[in-house]
């Protein structure tokens, strides 16, 4: 794959800016050219806050095992829409993000992946959810901790799925808690991580 990317920032004011981008990819194996736009609009809220909106189209290369059976398949595509709010102080970082993803040209086939038949780019799907991230440094002396939580609703009709369903690599709920404690006398750091996710 050969790729080229161009990006430009424009500042409407010291608090409002836009980033425009364009990415071109040429896939030698399938002899296809893909051109995808990207745009982000960001607005500062005072000295510690910012909101941003983003849109972009992204490609995902087809598994080589599937291209062996049908080398005319197009790359799978996804359009991303994101809203982000972030707040940063000396001791705290808070980030909230909501998103929606629209999947197109997903590969579909009959049978098993080792011997597929009727391959096409007829699949589609969507994903939406939100992420929360909070990090606190030295709120408690010599301690750094962060908490992240994500909720996701994800449905695809692709590969050999008989109907639209959540892929087995996705989970609805994910929680992570990380703490790090610096011990000056030992010049050492102790870390503890706890993670939990809903079933697949």
PDB file of C-alpha atoms in Angstrom, residues 97-170:
ATOM      1  CA  UNK A  97     -15.917  11.462  24.254  1.00  0.00           C
ATOM      2  CA  UNK A  98     -19.000  10.315  22.361  1.00  0.00           C
ATOM      3  CA  UNK A  99     -18.802   8.729  18.927  1.00  0.00           C
ATOM      4  CA  UNK A 100     -20.685   7.103  16.094  1.00  0.00           C
ATOM      5  CA  UNK A 101     -19.110   4.899  13.420  1.00  0.00           C
ATOM      6  CA  UNK A 102     -20.794   3.854  10.190  1.00  0.00           C
ATOM      7  CA  UNK A 103     -19.292   0.777   8.499  1.00  0.00           C
ATOM      8  CA  UNK A 104     -19.652   0.087   4.783  1.00  0.00           C
ATOM      9  CA  UNK A 105     -18.218  -2.323   2.233  1.00  0.00           C
ATOM     10  CA  UNK A 106     -17.623  -4.980   4.888  1.00  0.00           C
ATOM     11  CA  UNK A 107     -16.679  -8.370   3.491  1.00  0.00           C
ATOM     12  CA  UNK A 108     -19.363 -11.039   3.463  1.00  0.00           C
ATOM     13  CA  UNK A 109     -19.091 -14.688   2.470  1.00  0.00           C
ATOM     14  CA  UNK A 110     -20.747 -18.062   2.862  1.00  0.00           C
ATOM     15  CA  UNK A 111     -19.140 -20.987   4.628  1.00  0.00           C
ATOM     16  CA  UNK A 112     -16.004 -20.851   6.748  1.00  0.00           C
ATOM     17  CA  UNK A 113     -13.166 -18.320   6.410  1.00  0.00           C
ATOM     18  CA  UNK A 114     -10.761 -21.104   5.350  1.00  0.00           C
ATOM     19  CA  UNK A 115     -12.941 -21.952   2.315  1.00  0.00           C
ATOM     20  CA  UNK A 116     -15.311 -19.027   1.682  1.00  0.00           C
ATOM     21  CA  UNK A 117     -17.708 -18.695  -1.225  1.00  0.00           C
ATOM     22  CA  UNK A 118     -19.741 -15.806  -2.689  1.00  0.00           C
ATOM     23  CA  UNK A 119     -17.373 -13.121  -1.369  1.00  0.00           C
ATOM     24  CA  UNK A 120     -18.615  -9.535  -1.696  1.00  0.00           C
ATOM     25  CA  UNK A 121     -18.438  -6.087  -0.087  1.00  0.00           C
ATOM     26  CA  UNK A 122     -22.128  -6.202   0.839  1.00  0.00           C
ATOM     27  CA  UNK A 123     -21.718  -5.998   4.616  1.00  0.00           C
ATOM     28  CA  UNK A 124     -22.473  -3.020   6.845  1.00  0.00           C
ATOM     29  CA  UNK A 125     -22.709  -2.068  10.494  1.00  0.00           C
ATOM     30  CA  UNK A 126     -22.515   0.645  13.108  1.00  0.00           C
ATOM     31  CA  UNK A 127     -20.990   1.394  16.480  1.00  0.00           C
ATOM     32  CA  UNK A 128     -21.767   4.130  18.974  1.00  0.00           C
ATOM     33  CA  UNK A 129     -20.871   4.813  22.557  1.00  0.00           C
ATOM     34  CA  UNK A 130     -18.928   7.023  24.906  1.00  0.00           C
ATOM     35  CA  UNK A 131     -15.682   7.000  26.889  1.00  0.00           C
ATOM     36  CA  UNK A 132     -14.888   8.707  30.199  1.00  0.00           C
ATOM     37  CA  UNK A 133     -11.315   9.217  31.381  1.00  0.00           C
ATOM     38  CA  UNK A 134     -10.196  10.909  34.614  1.00  0.00           C
ATOM     39  CA  UNK A 135      -6.632  11.175  35.822  1.00  0.00           C
ATOM     40  CA  UNK A 136      -5.477  12.745  39.087  1.00  0.00           C
ATOM     41  CA  UNK A 137      -1.819  13.418  39.866  1.00  0.00           C
ATOM     42  CA  UNK A 138      -0.621  14.255  43.386  1.00  0.00           C
ATOM     43  CA  UNK A 139      -4.136  14.847  44.694  1.00  0.00           C
ATOM     44  CA  UNK A 140      -2.860  12.305  47.215  1.00  0.00           C
ATOM     45  CA  UNK A 141       0.837  12.883  47.829  1.00  0.00           C
ATOM     46  CA  UNK A 142       3.122  10.841  45.571  1.00  0.00           C
ATOM     47  CA  UNK A 143       0.154   9.048  44.017  1.00  0.00           C
ATOM     48  CA  UNK A 144      -1.074   9.024  40.443  1.00  0.00           C
ATOM     49  CA  UNK A 145      -4.303   7.286  39.470  1.00  0.00           C
ATOM     50  CA  UNK A 146      -6.719   7.199  36.575  1.00  0.00           C
ATOM     51  CA  UNK A 147     -10.094   5.722  35.855  1.00  0.00           C
ATOM     52  CA  UNK A 148     -11.497   4.992  32.409  1.00  0.00           C
ATOM     53  CA  UNK A 149     -14.896   3.635  31.447  1.00  0.00           C
ATOM     54  CA  UNK A 150     -16.325   2.900  28.040  1.00  0.00           C
ATOM     55  CA  UNK A 151     -19.788   1.914  26.881  1.00  0.00           C
ATOM     56  CA  UNK A 152     -20.258   0.547  23.366  1.00  0.00           C
ATOM     57  CA  UNK A 153     -23.132  -0.642  21.205  1.00  0.00           C
ATOM     58  CA  UNK A 154     -21.701  -2.377  18.140  1.00  0.00           C
ATOM     59  CA  UNK A 155     -23.554  -4.319  15.434  1.00  0.00           C
ATOM     60  CA  UNK A 156     -22.233  -5.739  12.178  1.00  0.00           C
ATOM     61  CA  UNK A 157     -23.572  -7.851   9.355  1.00  0.00           C
ATOM     62  CA  UNK A 158     -20.384  -9.142   7.780  1.00  0.00           C
ATOM     63  CA  UNK A 159     -18.186 -12.179   7.156  1.00  0.00           C
ATOM     64  CA  UNK A 160     -20.401 -15.278   7.572  1.00  0.00           C
ATOM     65  CA  UNK A 161     -22.756 -13.777  10.183  1.00  0.00           C
ATOM     66  CA  UNK A 162     -26.326 -15.011   9.503  1.00  0.00           C
ATOM     67  CA  UNK A 163     -27.726 -11.684  10.763  1.00  0.00           C
ATOM     68  CA  UNK A 164     -26.558  -8.395  12.284  1.00  0.00           C
ATOM     69  CA  UNK A 165     -24.874  -8.983  15.660  1.00  0.00           C
ATOM     70  CA  UNK A 166     -22.112  -7.748  17.952  1.00  0.00           C
ATOM     71  CA  UNK A 167     -18.675  -9.074  16.885  1.00  0.00           C
ATOM     72  CA  UNK A 168     -16.914 -11.242  19.451  1.00  0.00           C
ATOM     73  CA  UNK A 169     -14.052  -8.746  19.853  1.00  0.00           C
ATOM     74  CA  UNK A 170     -16.422  -6.090  21.289  1.00  0.00           C
TER      75      UNK A 170
END
